Amino acid sequence: MLEDMFSNVGPKIRRFAMVSFVVESIAAVLGGLALILEDLDAFFPGLLIIIVGIFSAYWVSVFIAGIGENIESTTAVKETNQQILAELKKLNQKAVAPAVPAAPAVSVKPAAPKEPEPTWTCYSCKTENPVKLQYCTKCHAAQSWSQSKNGVTAAPAAKAHKTLREHLVFASNYSTAEGMQAYLSRVAADKLNPDEKHDLAILLAQPDLRSAIRDYLEQNN
């Protein structure tokens, strides 16, 4: 309660100055009128008491109100300075904030030269055809028939191994980074070429594996 009584002093002093002016003016008027009514010959002294009393009350109140206004201005300047200091402190904190180190870029190895596609020779017309074609492009003889005639036993188709890119696309479907890490760690034992194993090791070392995989797929699209 006492703290509330003595807080916001400036406006209270200004109100006190106005009340003081009114009270002193009323007192001067009543005193002058009382003197005049008591003795009509004292009209001019009574009138002088009224005028001087009101004039004195005004100037005393002006000085008191000036003190209150000075206190208000000082308080406003203090609050403004505190706001400025708070804003400067925020700006300094932003300026000295440590920069987050950027993740090292994933090195991209140049693509290995493509090996020549295997072919088979047509027994009928001796045309060289890609092994993926089951019939001759010239005479339409079957590949199995030509190989049997040429004395070549067709080797069983080797199991196709996924490339690193296919593994990364599959790993990106995992909802957690732990699942992606576990899957790609198993992939490291798969039959990847040396360049793919090198790229996979770099990816597994990244702090944000999902972002690193996305960047790798975009660069090797």
XYZ file of N, CA and C in Angstrom:
663
model
N 0.824 -1.204 0.000
C 0.000 0.000 0.000
C 0.859 1.255 0.000
N 1.900 1.256 0.871
C 2.793 2.421 0.912
C 3.490 2.627 -0.431
N 3.825 1.507 -1.070
C 4.481 1.614 -2.378
C 3.560 2.275 -3.401
N 2.261 1.973 -3.344
C 1.315 2.602 -4.256
C 1.152 4.090 -3.946
N 1.249 4.435 -2.654
C 1.085 5.836 -2.265
C 2.199 6.717 -2.824
N 3.413 6.156 -2.918
C 4.562 6.957 -3.344
C 5.027 6.615 -4.760
N 4.211 5.902 -5.496
C 4.534 5.634 -6.891
C 3.857 6.671 -7.783
N 4.406 6.856 -8.985
C 3.850 7.812 -9.952
C 3.718 9.198 -9.317
N 4.855 9.686 -8.784
C 4.868 10.903 -7.968
C 4.594 12.152 -8.807
N 5.108 12.207 -10.036
C 4.976 13.410 -10.862
C 3.550 13.885 -11.023
N 2.622 13.042 -11.516
C 1.225 13.484 -11.663
C 0.584 13.890 -10.334
N 0.968 13.213 -9.242
C 0.395 13.558 -7.938
C 0.817 14.955 -7.506
N 2.080 15.311 -7.764
C 2.539 16.658 -7.406
C 1.805 17.707 -8.236
N 1.577 17.448 -9.498
C 0.858 18.415 -10.340
C -0.589 18.575 -9.860
N -1.242 17.486 -9.485
C -2.604 17.603 -8.962
C -2.621 18.376 -7.635
N -1.591 18.117 -6.816
C -1.493 18.849 -5.553
C -1.330 20.343 -5.802
N -0.561 20.716 -6.824
C -0.368 22.132 -7.146
C -1.690 22.784 -7.540
N -2.512 22.098 -8.320
C -3.794 22.667 -8.732
C -4.744 22.812 -7.539
N -4.791 21.765 -6.708
C -5.658 21.835 -5.520
C -5.191 22.951 -4.594
N -3.852 23.060 -4.438
C -3.298 24.106 -3.578
C -3.668 25.493 -4.087
N -3.620 25.695 -5.417
C -3.987 26.989 -5.987
C -5.448 27.329 -5.691
N -6.326 26.352 -5.846
C -7.753 26.592 -5.600
C -7.995 26.935 -4.132
N -7.388 26.160 -3.217
C -7.599 26.379 -1.778
C -7.062 27.741 -1.355
N -5.827 28.061 -1.807
C -5.240 29.340 -1.413
C -6.016 30.515 -2.010
N -6.503 30.347 -3.246
C -7.294 31.420 -3.852
C -8.593 31.647 -3.082
N -9.254 30.546 -2.708
C -10.491 30.673 -1.933
C -10.215 31.336 -0.590
N -9.097 30.925 0.044
C -8.744 31.538 1.334
C -8.480 33.026 1.182
N -7.801 33.440 0.098
C -7.521 34.860 -0.120
C -8.812 35.640 -0.357
N -9.727 35.060 -1.126
C -11.005 35.734 -1.389
C -11.820 35.872 -0.106
N -11.889 34.806 0.681
C -12.663 34.854 1.920
C -12.053 35.831 2.909
N -10.705 35.840 2.971
C -10.052 36.767 3.891
C -10.288 38.214 3.503
N -10.177 38.518 2.184
C -10.416 39.896 1.723
C -11.847 40.310 1.930
N -12.817 39.411 1.640
C -14.224 39.743 1.832
C -14.552 39.949 3.302
N -13.950 39.114 4.142
C -14.197 39.276 5.587
C -13.722 40.640 6.080
N -12.539 41.054 5.586
C -12.026 42.362 5.993
C -12.918 43.500 5.490
N -13.406 43.383 4.239
C -14.262 44.425 3.675
C -15.592 44.493 4.414
N -16.173 43.341 4.727
C -17.463 43.327 5.406
C -17.361 43.822 6.839
N -16.204 43.571 7.447
C -16.016 44.031 8.828
C -15.874 45.557 8.895
N -15.217 46.117 7.900
C -15.005 47.576 7.896
C -15.023 48.036 6.443
N -16.049 48.781 6.064
C -16.185 49.224 4.690
C -15.064 50.152 4.274
N -14.441 50.815 5.267
C -13.306 51.683 4.922
C -12.084 50.864 4.499
N -12.117 49.558 4.810
C -10.972 48.700 4.449
C -11.217 47.996 3.124
N -11.994 48.610 2.225
C -12.317 47.973 0.940
C -11.061 47.742 0.096
N -10.241 48.784 -0.030
C -9.049 48.629 -0.877
C -8.034 47.652 -0.270
N -7.768 47.719 1.083
C -6.890 46.682 1.649
C -7.441 45.267 1.448
N -8.788 45.124 1.593
C -9.373 43.788 1.372
C -9.229 43.327 -0.067
N -9.455 44.291 -1.015
C -9.296 43.943 -2.431
C -7.855 43.578 -2.752
N -6.907 44.300 -2.089
C -5.488 44.001 -2.305
C -5.140 42.606 -1.780
N -5.748 42.241 -0.644
C -5.491 40.897 -0.093
C -5.978 39.828 -1.076
N -7.134 40.071 -1.704
C -7.668 39.088 -2.657
C -6.747 38.955 -3.873
N -6.341 40.110 -4.432
C -5.520 40.066 -5.643
C -4.159 39.457 -5.354
N -3.494 39.928 -4.294
C -2.151 39.420 -3.957
C -2.226 37.956 -3.553
N -3.295 37.578 -2.849
C -3.426 36.177 -2.431
C -3.552 35.234 -3.620
N -4.415 35.632 -4.577
C -4.591 34.784 -5.776
C -3.301 34.746 -6.589
N -2.650 35.902 -6.751
C -1.392 35.958 -7.520
C -0.316 35.078 -6.875
N -0.172 35.194 -5.554
C 0.832 34.384 -4.839
C 0.511 32.891 -4.934
N -0.784 32.556 -4.767
C -1.183 31.146 -4.855
C -0.867 30.573 -6.233
N -1.081 31.394 -7.275
C -0.799 30.922 -8.629
C 0.678 30.608 -8.812
N 1.556 31.550 -8.421
C 2.979 31.329 -8.665
C 3.558 30.222 -7.786
N 3.074 30.092 -6.585
C 3.523 28.965 -5.753
C 3.103 27.639 -6.395
N 1.878 27.591 -6.903
C 1.389 26.371 -7.557
C 2.159 26.083 -8.838
N 2.564 27.163 -9.565
C 3.354 26.960 -10.784
C 4.678 26.282 -10.459
N 5.341 26.745 -9.406
C 6.621 26.123 -9.022
C 6.428 24.661 -8.612
N 5.367 24.403 -7.862
C 5.112 23.012 -7.444
C 4.789 22.137 -8.656
N 3.957 22.666 -9.585
C 3.618 21.897 -10.788
C 4.849 21.661 -11.653
N 5.773 22.640 -11.704
C 7.015 22.459 -12.472
C 7.848 21.311 -11.934
N 7.892 21.185 -10.599
C 8.624 20.052 -10.009
C 7.984 18.730 -10.426
N 6.647 18.673 -10.392
C 5.963 17.441 -10.805
C 6.197 17.110 -12.265
N 6.152 18.143 -13.134
C 6.385 17.915 -14.558
C 7.810 17.449 -14.820
N 8.767 18.003 -14.073
C 10.173 17.580 -14.209
C 10.342 16.113 -13.826
N 9.646 15.704 -12.768
C 9.724 14.298 -12.342
C 9.095 13.392 -13.401
N 7.958 13.824 -13.992
C 7.330 13.028 -15.050
C 8.263 12.858 -16.248
N 8.917 13.943 -16.649
C 9.824 13.877 -17.801
C 10.999 12.954 -17.510
N 11.540 13.033 -16.306
C 12.668 12.167 -15.936
C 12.256 10.703 -15.953
N 11.046 10.419 -15.448
C 10.563 9.034 -15.450
C 10.375 8.521 -16.874
N 9.816 9.376 -17.761
C 9.610 8.961 -19.154
C 10.933 8.699 -19.852
N 11.944 9.543 -19.596
C 13.268 9.338 -20.195
C 13.889 8.049 -19.689
N 13.712 7.754 -18.417
C 14.260 6.528 -17.842
C 13.637 5.297 -18.499
N 12.291 5.309 -18.657
C 11.624 4.166 -19.286
C 12.059 4.000 -20.740
N 12.226 5.128 -21.453
C 12.672 5.044 -22.848
C 14.075 4.471 -22.945
N 14.955 4.902 -22.043
C 16.328 4.373 -22.036
C 16.353 2.874 -21.752
N 15.476 2.420 -20.847
C 15.420 0.987 -20.549
C 14.964 0.197 -21.765
N 13.984 0.734 -22.513
C 13.528 0.043 -23.724
C 14.628 -0.005 -24.778
N 15.365 1.097 -24.920
C 16.462 1.127 -25.894
C 17.544 0.125 -25.513
N 17.886 0.061 -24.227
C 18.905 -0.894 -23.774
C 18.456 -2.333 -24.008
N 17.163 -2.598 -23.793
C 16.652 -3.960 -24.029
C 16.761 -4.331 -25.503
N 16.410 -3.383 -26.401
C 16.515 -3.664 -27.836
C 17.965 -3.857 -28.259
N 18.875 -3.032 -27.718
C 20.297 -3.187 -28.047
C 20.835 -4.519 -27.561
N 20.361 -4.967 -26.400
C 20.822 -6.259 -25.876
C 20.371 -7.404 -26.780
N 19.130 -7.302 -27.310
C 18.648 -8.330 -28.234
C 19.473 -8.344 -29.517
N 19.797 -7.146 -30.033
C 20.587 -7.073 -31.261
C 21.983 -7.635 -31.046
N 22.575 -7.362 -29.880
C 23.915 -7.893 -29.599
C 23.902 -9.403 -29.492
N 22.835 -9.961 -28.904
C 22.738 -11.418 -28.791
C 22.628 -12.060 -30.154
N 21.865 -11.412 -31.080
C 21.765 -11.949 -32.433
C 23.086 -11.842 -33.174
N 23.827 -10.749 -32.911
C 25.082 -10.531 -33.639
C 26.153 -11.517 -33.227
N 26.194 -11.896 -31.927
C 27.256 -12.784 -31.443
C 26.835 -14.238 -31.450
N 25.626 -14.559 -31.925
C 25.186 -15.955 -31.978
C 26.106 -16.753 -32.892
N 26.623 -17.919 -32.431
C 27.545 -18.698 -33.263
C 26.861 -19.245 -34.497
N 27.535 -19.147 -35.582
C 26.993 -19.653 -36.851
C 27.002 -21.173 -36.853
N 25.950 -21.764 -37.335
C 25.858 -23.218 -37.412
C 26.730 -23.706 -38.559
N 27.696 -24.592 -38.262
C 28.565 -25.052 -39.350
C 27.801 -25.835 -40.395
N 28.075 -25.516 -41.609
C 27.392 -26.203 -42.708
C 27.911 -27.632 -42.853
N 27.032 -28.533 -43.196
C 27.415 -29.926 -43.378
C 28.349 -30.046 -44.579
N 29.392 -30.859 -44.440
C 30.325 -30.999 -45.563
C 29.625 -31.553 -46.794
N 29.976 -30.994 -47.913
C 29.353 -31.419 -49.164
C 29.747 -32.850 -49.501
N 28.790 -33.573 -50.017
C 29.046 -34.957 -50.403
C 29.816 -34.966 -51.722
N 30.984 -35.583 -51.672
C 31.794 -35.639 -52.890
C 31.166 -36.598 -53.889
N 31.109 -36.190 -55.115
C 30.486 -36.987 -56.175
C 31.581 -37.495 -57.104
N 31.662 -38.780 -57.179
C 32.675 -39.407 -58.038
C 32.188 -39.425 -59.483
N 33.098 -39.252 -60.441
C 32.683 -39.334 -61.846
C 32.190 -40.733 -62.178
N 31.196 -40.792 -63.036
C 30.600 -42.078 -63.402
C 31.633 -42.962 -64.106
N 31.622 -44.237 -63.710
C 32.558 -45.183 -64.314
C 32.156 -45.458 -65.766
N 33.113 -45.663 -66.659
C 32.785 -45.935 -68.072
C 31.966 -47.217 -68.202
N 30.983 -47.161 -69.087
C 30.109 -48.312 -69.273
C 30.844 -49.443 -69.983
N 30.611 -50.657 -69.470
C 31.195 -51.834 -70.104
C 30.383 -52.186 -71.359
N 31.031 -52.745 -72.370
C 30.300 -53.124 -73.591
C 29.224 -54.164 -73.285
N 28.083 -54.001 -73.900
C 26.967 -54.907 -73.658
C 27.249 -56.268 -74.289
N 27.024 -57.361 -73.539
C 27.277 -58.692 -74.107
C 26.323 -59.000 -75.271
N 26.801 -59.816 -76.188
C 26.008 -60.151 -77.387
C 25.981 -61.664 -77.595
N 25.124 -62.114 -78.499
C 25.092 -63.514 -78.933
C 25.010 -63.542 -80.458
N 25.546 -64.565 -81.061
C 25.625 -64.678 -82.529
C 24.535 -65.597 -83.045
N 23.788 -65.119 -84.015
C 22.711 -65.918 -84.614
C 23.347 -67.058 -85.435
N 22.916 -68.279 -85.195
C 23.439 -69.440 -85.910
C 23.048 -69.424 -87.381
N 21.884 -68.814 -87.680
C 21.387 -68.844 -89.043
C 22.039 -67.787 -89.926
N 22.065 -66.521 -89.469
C 22.571 -65.450 -90.337
C 23.851 -64.801 -89.808
N 24.381 -65.303 -88.678
C 25.641 -64.808 -88.100
C 25.554 -63.333 -87.677
N 24.396 -62.873 -87.344
C 24.240 -61.479 -86.896
C 24.492 -61.387 -85.386
N 25.249 -60.348 -84.999
C 25.494 -60.104 -83.589
C 24.292 -59.351 -82.996
N 23.719 -59.918 -81.947
C 22.554 -59.312 -81.301
C 22.840 -59.074 -79.816
N 22.266 -58.037 -79.215
C 22.399 -57.837 -77.763
C 21.808 -59.009 -77.012
N 22.452 -59.394 -75.906
C 22.030 -60.575 -75.173
C 20.624 -60.404 -74.588
N 20.186 -59.150 -74.426
C 18.847 -58.928 -73.864
C 17.741 -59.246 -74.861
N 18.085 -59.374 -76.184
C 17.079 -59.698 -77.200
C 16.978 -61.217 -77.346
N 15.788 -61.740 -77.277
C 15.574 -63.180 -77.354
C 15.488 -63.677 -78.800
N 15.362 -62.757 -79.781
C 15.267 -63.163 -81.182
C 16.196 -62.304 -82.022
N 16.685 -62.889 -83.110
C 17.612 -62.193 -84.007
C 16.916 -61.028 -84.675
N 17.617 -59.908 -84.752
C 17.025 -58.714 -85.365
C 16.910 -58.841 -86.885
N 17.619 -59.833 -87.475
C 17.600 -59.952 -88.941
C 16.703 -61.076 -89.407
N 16.924 -62.284 -88.839
C 16.139 -63.433 -89.321
C 15.144 -63.946 -88.297
N 15.117 -63.324 -87.119
C 14.156 -63.673 -86.068
C 14.355 -65.071 -85.504
N 15.553 -65.587 -85.613
C 15.836 -66.886 -84.985
C 15.942 -66.696 -83.478
N 15.533 -67.745 -82.718
C 15.542 -67.639 -81.267
C 16.969 -67.699 -80.738
N 17.222 -66.959 -79.686
C 18.558 -66.948 -79.065
C 18.911 -68.310 -78.489
N 17.925 -68.978 -77.835
C 18.192 -70.292 -77.233
C 18.537 -71.325 -78.314
N 17.850 -71.245 -79.453
C 18.124 -72.194 -80.538
C 19.522 -71.955 -81.125
N 19.871 -70.692 -81.337
C 21.186 -70.375 -81.888
C 22.294 -70.807 -80.940
N 22.116 -70.586 -79.627
C 23.160 -70.963 -78.663
C 23.306 -72.487 -78.577
N 22.173 -73.172 -78.693
C 22.265 -74.642 -78.671
C 22.974 -75.155 -79.924
N 22.719 -74.524 -81.073
C 23.388 -74.905 -82.307
C 24.868 -74.540 -82.271
N 25.183 -73.436 -81.637
C 26.586 -73.021 -81.534
C 27.337 -73.728 -80.421
N 26.620 -74.587 -79.680
C 27.270 -75.319 -78.600
C 27.503 -74.472 -77.360
N 26.731 -73.398 -77.208
C 26.872 -72.510 -76.038
C 25.737 -72.805 -75.084
N 26.099 -73.104 -73.848
C 25.090 -73.346 -72.818
C 24.752 -72.020 -72.150
N 23.498 -71.702 -72.166
C 23.087 -70.426 -71.576
C 23.310 -70.440 -70.083
N 24.032 -69.459 -69.614
C 24.311 -69.360 -68.178
C 23.072 -68.843 -67.461
N 22.836 -69.357 -66.239
C 21.672 -68.865 -65.485
C 21.812 -67.367 -65.217
N 20.697 -66.720 -65.331
C 20.731 -65.272 -65.132
C 21.182 -64.946 -63.721
N 22.167 -64.071 -63.650
C 22.698 -63.676 -62.335
C 21.690 -62.785 -61.633
N 21.701 -62.878 -60.307
C 20.795 -62.069 -59.512
C 21.211 -60.612 -59.591
N 20.282 -59.782 -59.998
C 20.602 -58.354 -60.141
C 20.723 -57.707 -58.770
N 21.775 -56.927 -58.607
C 21.977 -56.212 -57.353
C 21.577 -54.756 -57.534
N 20.978 -54.234 -56.514
C 20.550 -52.848 -56.578
C 21.753 -51.906 -56.575
N 21.588 -50.794 -57.228
C 22.616 -49.753 -57.189
C 22.457 -48.953 -55.901
N 23.472 -48.132 -55.601
C 23.410 -47.293 -54.406
C 22.220 -46.348 -54.469
N 21.952 -45.833 -55.653
C 20.814 -44.908 -55.788
C 19.499 -45.595 -55.429
N 19.320 -46.871 -55.881
C 18.091 -47.596 -55.563
C 17.971 -47.839 -54.063
N 19.111 -48.158 -53.422
C 19.091 -48.352 -51.969
C 18.729 -47.059 -51.253
N 19.256 -45.930 -51.733
C 18.984 -44.645 -51.077
C 17.521 -44.256 -51.232
N 16.943 -44.517 -52.424
C 15.530 -44.213 -52.633
C 14.672 -45.045 -51.687
N 15.040 -46.333 -51.525
C 14.283 -47.201 -50.618
C 14.449 -46.742 -49.170
N 15.682 -46.359 -48.778
C 15.936 -45.940 -47.398
C 15.191 -44.667 -47.047
N 14.971 -43.776 -48.032
C 14.284 -42.515 -47.746
C 12.827 -42.729 -47.366
N 12.285 -43.946 -47.587
C 10.901 -44.234 -47.191
C 10.769 -44.516 -45.701
N 11.906 -44.751 -45.010
C 11.842 -44.970 -43.564
C 11.412 -43.674 -42.887
N 10.599 -43.788 -41.848
C 10.097 -42.599 -41.150
C 11.096 -42.054 -40.134
N 12.056 -42.876 -39.686
C 13.032 -42.423 -38.685
C 14.443 -42.508 -39.247
N 15.305 -41.654 -38.688
C 16.710 -41.662 -39.103
C 17.399 -42.954 -38.667
N 16.935 -43.534 -37.526
C 17.533 -44.789 -37.060
C 17.268 -45.919 -38.053
N 16.042 -45.972 -38.587
C 15.725 -47.004 -39.566
C 16.544 -46.865 -40.829
N 16.722 -45.613 -41.288
C 17.542 -45.367 -42.479
C 18.984 -45.800 -42.222
N 19.515 -45.451 -41.032
C 20.898 -45.775 -40.687
C 21.097 -47.295 -40.659
N 20.138 -48.009 -40.028
C 20.271 -49.456 -39.912
C 20.214 -50.126 -41.280
N 19.291 -49.677 -42.133
C 19.163 -50.282 -43.462
C 20.427 -50.043 -44.294
N 20.915 -48.815 -44.316
C 22.095 -48.506 -45.132
C 23.362 -49.151 -44.580
N 23.406 -49.390 -43.272
C 24.558 -50.101 -42.707
C 24.602 -51.539 -43.212
N 23.406 -52.158 -43.383
C 23.359 -53.511 -43.958
C 23.722 -53.482 -45.439
N 23.351 -52.397 -46.117
C 23.636 -52.281 -47.547
C 25.138 -52.221 -47.789
N 25.903 -51.734 -46.796
C 27.347 -51.604 -46.971
C 28.003 -52.948 -47.290
N 27.367 -54.038 -46.855
C 27.914 -55.366 -47.149
C 27.443 -55.901 -48.493
N 26.568 -55.177 -49.180
C 26.066 -55.619 -50.478
C 27.155 -55.438 -51.539
N 26.885 -55.948 -52.731
C 27.868 -55.887 -53.810
C 27.800 -54.540 -54.508
N 28.305 -53.523 -53.826
C 28.415 -52.187 -54.412
C 29.814 -52.020 -54.981
N 29.924 -51.184 -55.993
C 31.263 -50.924 -56.520
C 32.014 -50.004 -55.568
N 33.338 -49.900 -55.692
C 34.128 -49.099 -54.736
C 33.659 -47.663 -54.634
N 33.282 -47.047 -55.753
C 32.821 -45.648 -55.697
C 31.529 -45.527 -54.898
N 30.609 -46.490 -55.081
C 29.356 -46.437 -54.340
C 29.587 -46.665 -52.851
N 30.513 -47.570 -52.505
C 30.834 -47.791 -51.095
C 31.438 -46.535 -50.474
N 32.268 -45.841 -51.247
C 32.873 -44.598 -50.755
C 31.803 -43.541 -50.500
N 30.863 -43.382 -51.447
C 29.796 -42.397 -51.276
C 28.888 -42.760 -50.112
N 28.608 -44.069 -49.949
C 27.745 -44.502 -48.852
C 28.395 -44.215 -47.506
N 29.700 -44.423 -47.383
C 30.386 -44.145 -46.128
C 30.311 -42.663 -45.779
N 30.424 -41.808 -46.793
C 30.332 -40.356 -46.548
C 28.914 -39.990 -46.103
N 27.909 -40.591 -46.737
C 26.526 -40.293 -46.371
C 26.223 -40.717 -44.937
N 26.707 -41.893 -44.539
C 26.445 -42.387 -43.192
C 27.106 -41.528 -42.132
N 28.132 -40.768 -42.496
C 28.836 -39.915 -41.536
C 28.173 -38.552 -41.365
N 27.130 -38.240 -42.173
C 26.487 -36.931 -42.094
C 25.575 -36.868 -40.877
N 25.501 -35.702 -40.190
C 24.608 -35.571 -39.028
C 23.132 -35.625 -39.407
N 22.771 -35.079 -40.570
C 21.381 -35.118 -41.047
C 21.352 -36.044 -42.261
N 21.130 -37.334 -42.005
C 21.231 -38.339 -43.056
C 20.165 -38.134 -44.128
N 18.930 -37.767 -43.731
C 17.851 -37.615 -44.703
C 18.157 -36.485 -45.682
N 18.648 -35.341 -45.185
C 18.977 -34.219 -46.064
C 20.154 -34.571 -46.966
N 21.142 -35.310 -46.423
C 22.287 -35.695 -47.226
C 21.875 -36.626 -48.373
N 20.947 -37.564 -48.089
C 20.463 -38.470 -49.137
C 19.709 -37.687 -50.207
N 18.866 -36.731 -49.769
C 18.114 -35.933 -50.740
C 19.052 -35.139 -51.647
N 20.103 -34.532 -51.059
C 21.058 -33.772 -51.868
C 21.808 -34.681 -52.835
N 22.171 -35.901 -52.378
C 22.907 -36.830 -53.231
C 22.048 -37.256 -54.418
N 20.760 -37.560 -54.150
C 19.873 -37.991 -55.230
C 19.646 -36.857 -56.237
N 19.556 -35.620 -55.757
C 19.374 -34.487 -56.678
C 20.610 -34.264 -57.545
N 21.800 -34.433 -56.936
C 23.036 -34.230 -57.691
C 23.298 -35.351 -58.672
N 22.786 -36.541 -58.390
C 23.046 -37.698 -59.270
C 21.771 -38.134 -59.990
N 20.886 -37.167 -60.202
C 19.609 -37.483 -60.872
C 19.859 -37.812 -62.354
